[in-house]
mmCIF file of C-alpha atoms in Angstrom:
data_model
loop_
_atom_site.group_PDB
_atom_site.id
_atom_site.type_symbol
_atom_site.label_atom_id
_atom_site.label_comp_id
_atom_site.label_asym_id
_atom_site.label_seq_id
_atom_site.Cartn_x
_atom_site.Cartn_y
_atom_site.Cartn_z
ATOM 1 C CA MET A 1 -26.131 -75.796 58.489
ATOM 2 C CA ARG A 2 -29.660 -74.078 59.635
ATOM 3 C CA TYR A 3 -32.070 -71.398 58.447
ATOM 4 C CA TYR A 4 -33.891 -68.837 60.709
ATOM 5 C CA ILE A 5 -35.345 -65.604 60.417
ATOM 6 C CA VAL A 6 -34.774 -62.869 63.450
ATOM 7 C CA THR A 7 -37.838 -60.539 63.138
ATOM 8 C CA THR A 8 -38.137 -56.361 64.046
ATOM 9 C CA THR A 9 -40.443 -54.535 63.635
ATOM 10 C CA LYS A 10 -38.431 -51.106 63.051
ATOM 11 C CA PHE A 11 -34.593 -51.679 63.596
ATOM 12 C CA ALA A 12 -33.452 -53.402 60.862
ATOM 13 C CA ASP A 13 -31.265 -50.591 60.090
ATOM 14 C CA GLN A 14 -29.858 -50.457 63.175
ATOM 15 C CA CYS A 15 -29.099 -54.362 62.944
ATOM 16 C CA ILE A 16 -27.399 -53.902 59.779
ATOM 17 C CA GLU A 17 -25.747 -50.931 60.803
ATOM 18 C CA HIS A 18 -23.571 -53.031 63.441
ATOM 19 C CA LEU A 19 -24.516 -56.781 62.182
ATOM 20 C CA THR A 20 -25.625 -57.139 64.652
ATOM 21 C CA TYR A 21 -29.132 -58.696 66.207
ATOM 22 C CA GLY A 22 -30.553 -59.161 70.149
ATOM 23 C CA ALA A 23 -33.100 -60.168 71.740
ATOM 24 C CA THR A 24 -34.777 -59.932 75.067
ATOM 25 C CA GLN A 25 -34.338 -63.279 76.583
ATOM 26 C CA SER A 26 -31.363 -66.242 75.955
ATOM 27 C CA ASN A 27 -33.560 -68.903 74.498
ATOM 28 C CA TRP A 28 -34.909 -67.074 71.150
ATOM 29 C CA LEU A 29 -30.864 -67.410 69.536
ATOM 30 C CA ALA A 30 -29.273 -70.101 71.942
ATOM 31 C CA ASN A 31 -29.809 -72.766 68.842
ATOM 32 C CA ILE A 32 -27.930 -70.631 66.462
ATOM 33 C CA ASN A 33 -24.815 -71.996 65.430
ATOM 34 C CA TYR A 34 -21.635 -70.271 63.496
ATOM 35 C CA GLY A 35 -22.296 -70.484 60.175
ATOM 36 C CA ASP A 36 -26.269 -70.826 60.287
ATOM 37 C CA THR A 37 -28.073 -68.650 57.396
ATOM 38 C CA ILE A 38 -30.023 -66.036 58.900
ATOM 39 C CA PHE A 39 -32.274 -63.510 57.515
ATOM 40 C CA LEU A 40 -33.662 -60.679 58.996
ATOM 41 C CA SER A 41 -37.432 -59.609 58.893
ATOM 42 C CA GLN A 42 -39.059 -56.255 59.365
ATOM 43 C CA PHE A 43 -42.624 -56.245 59.332
ATOM 44 C CA ASN A 44 -44.871 -53.426 60.364
ATOM 45 C CA TYR A 45 -47.851 -51.760 58.910
ATOM 46 C CA SER A 46 -45.788 -49.752 56.613
ATOM 47 C CA SER A 47 -43.126 -52.517 55.385
ATOM 48 C CA GLN A 48 -42.975 -55.812 55.086
ATOM 49 C CA LYS A 49 -39.345 -56.594 54.126
ATOM 50 C CA LEU A 50 -36.516 -59.270 54.279
ATOM 51 C CA PHE A 51 -32.852 -58.460 54.162
ATOM 52 C CA GLY A 52 -29.697 -60.955 53.996
ATOM 53 C CA PRO A 53 -28.850 -63.505 53.280
ATOM 54 C CA PHE A 54 -26.268 -63.359 56.447
ATOM 55 C CA GLN A 55 -24.900 -66.004 58.440
ATOM 56 C CA ALA A 56 -23.890 -66.181 62.274
ATOM 57 C CA ARG A 57 -20.543 -65.095 62.720
ATOM 58 C CA LYS A 58 -20.526 -65.481 66.575
ATOM 59 C CA THR A 59 -22.759 -66.997 68.498
ATOM 60 C CA MET A 60 -24.982 -65.721 71.405
ATOM 61 C CA PHE A 61 -23.287 -63.179 73.921
ATOM 62 C CA TYR A 62 -24.517 -60.632 75.975
ATOM 63 C CA ASN A 63 -23.586 -57.302 75.340
ATOM 64 C CA LYS A 64 -25.162 -53.759 76.842
ATOM 65 C CA ALA A 65 -24.039 -51.307 73.998
ATOM 66 C CA VAL A 66 -27.491 -49.249 73.400
ATOM 67 C CA ILE A 67 -27.873 -49.715 69.392
ATOM 68 C CA TYR A 68 -31.515 -49.868 69.594
ATOM 69 C CA PRO A 69 -33.431 -46.786 70.219
ATOM 70 C CA LEU A 70 -35.171 -46.951 73.668
ATOM 71 C CA GLN A 71 -34.764 -50.601 72.992
ATOM 72 C CA LYS A 72 -32.570 -53.221 75.491
ATOM 73 C CA TYR A 73 -31.591 -56.341 72.982
ATOM 74 C CA PHE A 74 -28.750 -57.606 75.150
ATOM 75 C CA TYR A 75 -28.935 -61.240 74.109
ATOM 76 C CA ARG A 76 -27.187 -60.681 70.806
ATOM 77 C CA ILE A 77 -25.967 -62.787 67.905
ATOM 78 C CA LYS A 78 -22.836 -61.516 65.034
ATOM 79 C CA LEU A 79 -23.795 -61.384 61.355
ATOM 80 C CA GLU A 80 -21.628 -61.193 58.090
ATOM 81 C CA LEU A 81 -22.637 -61.389 54.389
ATOM 82 C CA ILE A 82 -22.718 -64.389 52.511
ATOM 83 C CA ILE A 83 -22.308 -62.249 49.017
ATOM 84 C CA LYS A 84 -21.067 -58.787 48.540
ATOM 85 C CA ASN A 85 -24.030 -56.611 49.296
ATOM 86 C CA ILE A 86 -27.053 -57.210 51.108
ATOM 87 C CA LYS A 87 -29.829 -57.609 49.447
ATOM 88 C CA CYS A 88 -33.830 -56.645 50.494
ATOM 89 C CA ILE A 89 -37.162 -58.483 49.228
ATOM 90 C CA ASP A 90 -40.539 -57.490 49.668
ATOM 91 C CA GLU A 91 -43.023 -59.916 50.883
ATOM 92 C CA THR A 92 -44.408 -60.143 46.670
ATOM 93 C CA ASP A 93 -40.910 -61.346 45.925
ATOM 94 C CA LEU A 94 -41.636 -64.465 47.822
ATOM 95 C CA TYR A 95 -45.183 -65.021 46.459
ATOM 96 C CA LEU A 96 -43.745 -64.212 42.570
ATOM 97 C CA SER A 97 -41.049 -67.159 43.189
ATOM 98 C CA GLY A 98 -44.055 -69.075 43.802
ATOM 99 C CA ILE A 99 -45.386 -68.711 40.764
ATOM 100 C CA GLN A 100 -42.235 -68.647 39.085
ATOM 101 C CA THR A 101 -41.487 -72.022 40.332
ATOM 102 C CA LYS A 102 -45.367 -73.369 40.235
ATOM 103 C CA ASN A 103 -45.151 -73.659 43.647
ATOM 104 C CA VAL A 104 -47.083 -70.804 45.077
ATOM 105 C CA SER A 105 -48.420 -73.431 48.116
ATOM 106 C CA ASP A 106 -45.079 -73.496 49.541
ATOM 107 C CA TYR A 107 -44.418 -69.688 49.113
ATOM 108 C CA THR A 108 -47.816 -69.010 50.796
ATOM 109 C CA ARG A 109 -47.097 -70.703 53.428
ATOM 110 C CA ILE A 110 -43.685 -68.975 54.001
ATOM 111 C CA ILE A 111 -45.342 -65.730 54.082
ATOM 112 C CA ASN A 112 -48.200 -66.634 56.486
ATOM 113 C CA LEU A 113 -45.712 -67.768 58.665
ATOM 114 C CA ILE A 114 -43.562 -64.933 58.843
ATOM 115 C CA GLN A 115 -47.123 -62.450 59.168
ATOM 116 C CA GLN A 116 -48.239 -64.339 62.157
ATOM 117 C CA ASN A 117 -45.054 -65.097 64.234
ATOM 118 C CA LYS A 118 -43.370 -61.579 63.497
ATOM 119 C CA HIS A 119 -44.067 -60.857 67.372
ATOM 120 C CA LEU A 120 -41.191 -63.667 67.941
ATOM 121 C CA HIS A 121 -37.852 -62.706 67.780
ATOM 122 C CA CYS A 122 -36.427 -66.089 66.230
ATOM 123 C CA ILE A 123 -38.477 -68.084 63.456
ATOM 124 C CA SER A 124 -36.664 -72.007 62.940
ATOM 125 C CA LEU A 125 -36.970 -72.790 59.425
ATOM 126 C CA THR A 126 -36.908 -76.295 57.882
ATOM 127 C CA ASP A 127 -34.154 -76.443 55.271
ATOM 128 C CA GLN A 128 -37.019 -76.680 52.408
ATOM 129 C CA GLU A 129 -38.226 -73.256 53.911
ATOM 130 C CA GLY A 130 -34.696 -71.907 54.377
ATOM 131 C CA GLY A 131 -33.611 -72.921 50.675
ATOM 132 C CA LEU A 132 -36.747 -71.289 49.400
ATOM 133 C CA ILE A 133 -35.988 -67.889 50.804
ATOM 134 C CA LYS A 134 -32.368 -68.062 49.753
ATOM 135 C CA ASP A 135 -33.605 -68.682 45.778
ATOM 136 C CA THR A 136 -35.868 -65.513 46.172
ATOM 137 C CA PHE A 137 -32.880 -63.666 47.404
ATOM 138 C CA PHE A 138 -30.704 -64.491 44.750
ATOM 139 C CA LYS A 139 -33.951 -64.220 42.175
ATOM 140 C CA PHE A 140 -35.228 -60.833 42.983
ATOM 141 C CA GLY A 141 -33.487 -59.316 45.842
ATOM 142 C CA ILE A 142 -32.075 -55.640 45.222
ATOM 143 C CA ASN A 143 -28.868 -54.268 46.950
ATOM 144 C CA TYR A 144 -29.127 -52.572 50.554
ATOM 145 C CA GLY A 145 -25.763 -51.753 51.207
ATOM 146 C CA ASP A 146 -22.853 -53.740 52.533
ATOM 147 C CA GLY A 147 -23.673 -53.528 56.477
ATOM 148 C CA ARG A 148 -21.364 -52.692 59.312
ATOM 149 C CA LYS A 149 -20.593 -49.563 59.700
ATOM 150 C CA SER A 150 -20.276 -49.165 63.868
ATOM 151 C CA GLU A 151 -18.621 -51.264 66.045
ATOM 152 C CA LEU A 152 -20.105 -52.454 69.563
ATOM 153 C CA ALA A 153 -18.823 -50.749 72.934
ATOM 154 C CA GLY A 154 -18.722 -52.323 75.808
ATOM 155 C CA ASP A 155 -17.569 -55.657 77.068
ATOM 156 C CA VAL A 156 -18.726 -59.110 75.256
ATOM 157 C CA VAL A 157 -19.588 -62.100 77.271
ATOM 158 C CA ASN A 158 -20.197 -65.182 75.783
ATOM 159 C CA ILE A 159 -23.412 -67.550 76.837
ATOM 160 C CA ASP A 160 -23.159 -70.956 76.810
ATOM 161 C CA ARG A 161 -24.281 -73.782 79.977
ATOM 162 C CA LYS A 162 -21.665 -72.638 82.166
ATOM 163 C CA TYR A 163 -23.186 -68.661 81.701
ATOM 164 C CA ILE A 164 -26.825 -69.922 82.237
ATOM 165 C CA TRP A 165 -25.560 -72.258 85.464
ATOM 166 C CA GLN A 166 -24.060 -69.520 87.242
ATOM 167 C CA LYS A 167 -26.656 -67.040 86.276
ATOM 168 C CA ASN A 168 -29.245 -68.551 87.790
ATOM 169 C CA ARG A 169 -26.850 -69.856 90.698
ATOM 170 C CA LEU A 170 -27.861 -73.244 90.261
ATOM 171 C CA ASP A 171 -25.413 -74.637 92.598
ATOM 172 C CA LYS A 172 -27.188 -72.910 95.268
ATOM 173 C CA THR A 173 -30.714 -72.396 93.898
ATOM 174 C CA HIS A 174 -31.615 -75.561 92.214
ATOM 175 C CA LYS A 175 -34.103 -73.895 90.176
ATOM 176 C CA PHE A 176 -34.254 -71.343 86.738
ATOM 177 C CA SER A 177 -35.126 -68.078 87.630
ATOM 178 C CA SER A 178 -36.897 -68.343 83.719
ATOM 179 C CA GLU A 179 -38.472 -70.708 81.745
ATOM 180 C CA SER A 180 -36.180 -69.122 78.963
ATOM 181 C CA ASP A 181 -33.048 -69.608 81.025
ATOM 182 C CA LEU A 182 -34.146 -73.365 81.473
ATOM 183 C CA GLU A 183 -34.799 -73.696 77.616
ATOM 184 C CA SER A 184 -31.177 -72.321 76.802
ATOM 185 C CA TYR A 185 -29.799 -74.592 79.402
ATOM 186 C CA LEU A 186 -30.961 -77.629 77.937
ATOM 187 C CA ILE A 187 -30.058 -76.385 74.413
ATOM 188 C CA PHE A 188 -26.499 -75.722 75.210
ATOM 189 C CA ALA A 189 -26.555 -79.338 77.002
ATOM 190 C CA LEU A 190 -27.868 -80.811 73.966
ATOM 191 C CA LYS A 191 -24.820 -79.891 72.011
ATOM 192 C CA GLN A 192 -22.727 -81.968 74.063
ATOM 193 C CA PRO A 193 -23.216 -85.337 74.118
ATOM 194 C CA LYS A 194 -21.369 -85.900 77.399
ATOM 195 C CA THR A 195 -23.700 -84.081 79.552
ATOM 196 C CA ILE A 196 -26.018 -85.577 82.204
ATOM 197 C CA GLU A 197 -29.037 -83.829 80.211
ATOM 198 C CA TYR A 198 -28.036 -85.059 76.800
ATOM 199 C CA SER A 199 -28.200 -88.779 78.489
ATOM 200 C CA ASN A 200 -31.386 -88.684 80.464
ATOM 201 C CA ILE A 201 -33.013 -87.102 77.422
ATOM 202 C CA ASN A 202 -31.428 -89.614 74.956
ATOM 203 C CA THR A 203 -32.520 -92.508 77.562
ATOM 204 C CA LEU A 204 -36.027 -91.253 77.447
ATOM 205 C CA LEU A 205 -36.616 -91.183 73.583
ATOM 206 C CA LYS A 206 -35.026 -94.411 72.895
ATOM 207 C CA LYS A 207 -38.057 -95.705 74.343
ATOM 208 C CA PHE A 208 -39.103 -95.429 70.540
ATOM 209 C CA ASP A 209 -37.159 -97.186 67.998
ATOM 210 C CA ASN A 210 -34.441 -94.797 66.148
ATOM 211 C CA ASN A 211 -35.345 -91.789 68.420
ATOM 212 C CA GLU A 212 -32.185 -91.134 69.984
ATOM 213 C CA LEU A 213 -31.025 -87.561 69.542
ATOM 214 C CA HIS A 214 -27.611 -88.822 67.178
ATOM 215 C CA TYR A 215 -30.110 -89.604 64.695
ATOM 216 C CA SER A 216 -32.591 -86.519 65.259
ATOM 217 C CA SER A 217 -32.026 -82.330 65.078
ATOM 218 C CA VAL A 218 -33.075 -80.290 67.969
ATOM 219 C CA TYR A 219 -35.090 -77.305 67.565
ATOM 220 C CA ASN A 220 -36.280 -74.750 69.884
ATOM 221 C CA GLN A 221 -39.541 -72.003 69.345
ATOM 222 C CA PHE A 222 -40.008 -74.820 66.613
ATOM 223 C CA ILE A 223 -43.502 -73.646 64.883
ATOM 224 C CA PHE A 224 -46.674 -76.022 64.259
ATOM 225 C CA GLY A 225 -49.447 -74.814 62.009
ATOM 226 C CA ASN A 226 -48.039 -70.895 61.635
ATOM 227 C CA ALA A 227 -48.515 -69.608 65.157
ATOM 228 C CA TYR A 228 -47.976 -72.641 67.690
ATOM 229 C CA PRO A 229 -44.229 -72.634 68.818
ATOM 230 C CA SER A 230 -42.762 -75.643 70.542
ATOM 231 C CA ASP A 231 -39.991 -74.978 73.367
ATOM 232 C CA LEU A 232 -37.999 -77.998 72.409
ATOM 233 C CA THR A 233 -38.728 -80.301 69.548
ATOM 234 C CA VAL A 234 -36.538 -83.115 68.214
ATOM 235 C CA LEU A 235 -37.087 -84.015 64.990
ATOM 236 C CA ASN A 236 -36.123 -87.786 63.298
ATOM 237 C CA GLN A 237 -37.336 -89.724 60.070
ATOM 238 C CA ASN A 238 -39.617 -91.753 62.539
ATOM 239 C CA ASN A 239 -40.591 -89.014 65.521
ATOM 240 C CA ILE A 240 -41.846 -85.812 66.304
ATOM 241 C CA ASN A 241 -40.947 -85.336 69.980
ATOM 242 C CA VAL A 242 -42.417 -82.242 71.687
ATOM 243 C CA PHE A 243 -41.217 -80.818 74.603
ATOM 244 C CA GLU A 244 -42.898 -78.075 77.129
ATOM 245 C CA LEU A 245 -41.295 -76.335 79.372
ATOM 246 C CA LYS A 246 -42.503 -75.498 82.952
#
């Protein structure tokens, strides 16, 4: 199980109403798996709030129902509640957690991570970061309702490696139409050990000891230094492998 923050500046209520989060490009949500823990962030000039905790009920799909005013976030995931009611916390609650646990530095780093990356659709968290945020929800969260009031309309198309291949017509064009689709394709391929892409990348990684994919965790848009996301990051106990896609 992984932890993620998905972000919006003003559409948290629409996400909660439909228990759905949407992004503009395929790569942002491609690495989220069923059961991963999701926090919804709405940070803007008047509000710095987190909602949750949710878990992913349906992995990425394409759906054109308009649920965000004036915006078209068609790459989507479905959410479900982990507990009976959605909780809401403020940025200051994270700081209070840090004071209570005498761990202000880690919580301050999380606050900075959210503040400096609110323009990104999805922030990948380490297990430690995710656990600290989840603990804060249980300590300070106030009830914010029980979610779904409206169902999605229109067709729902599951997105996987085959979908990205066909969308880009790779059998004819032999190239991706966007860097985001290339990133998504590789993420899906690295979830399937029998793919040629998995084998090729694993061969590259094996040049270093204990660096194979089966020893590792694969992240996308993993943020270094609070503000520098990497396209693909392969982490294990011995190595940090960073891939920038062009």
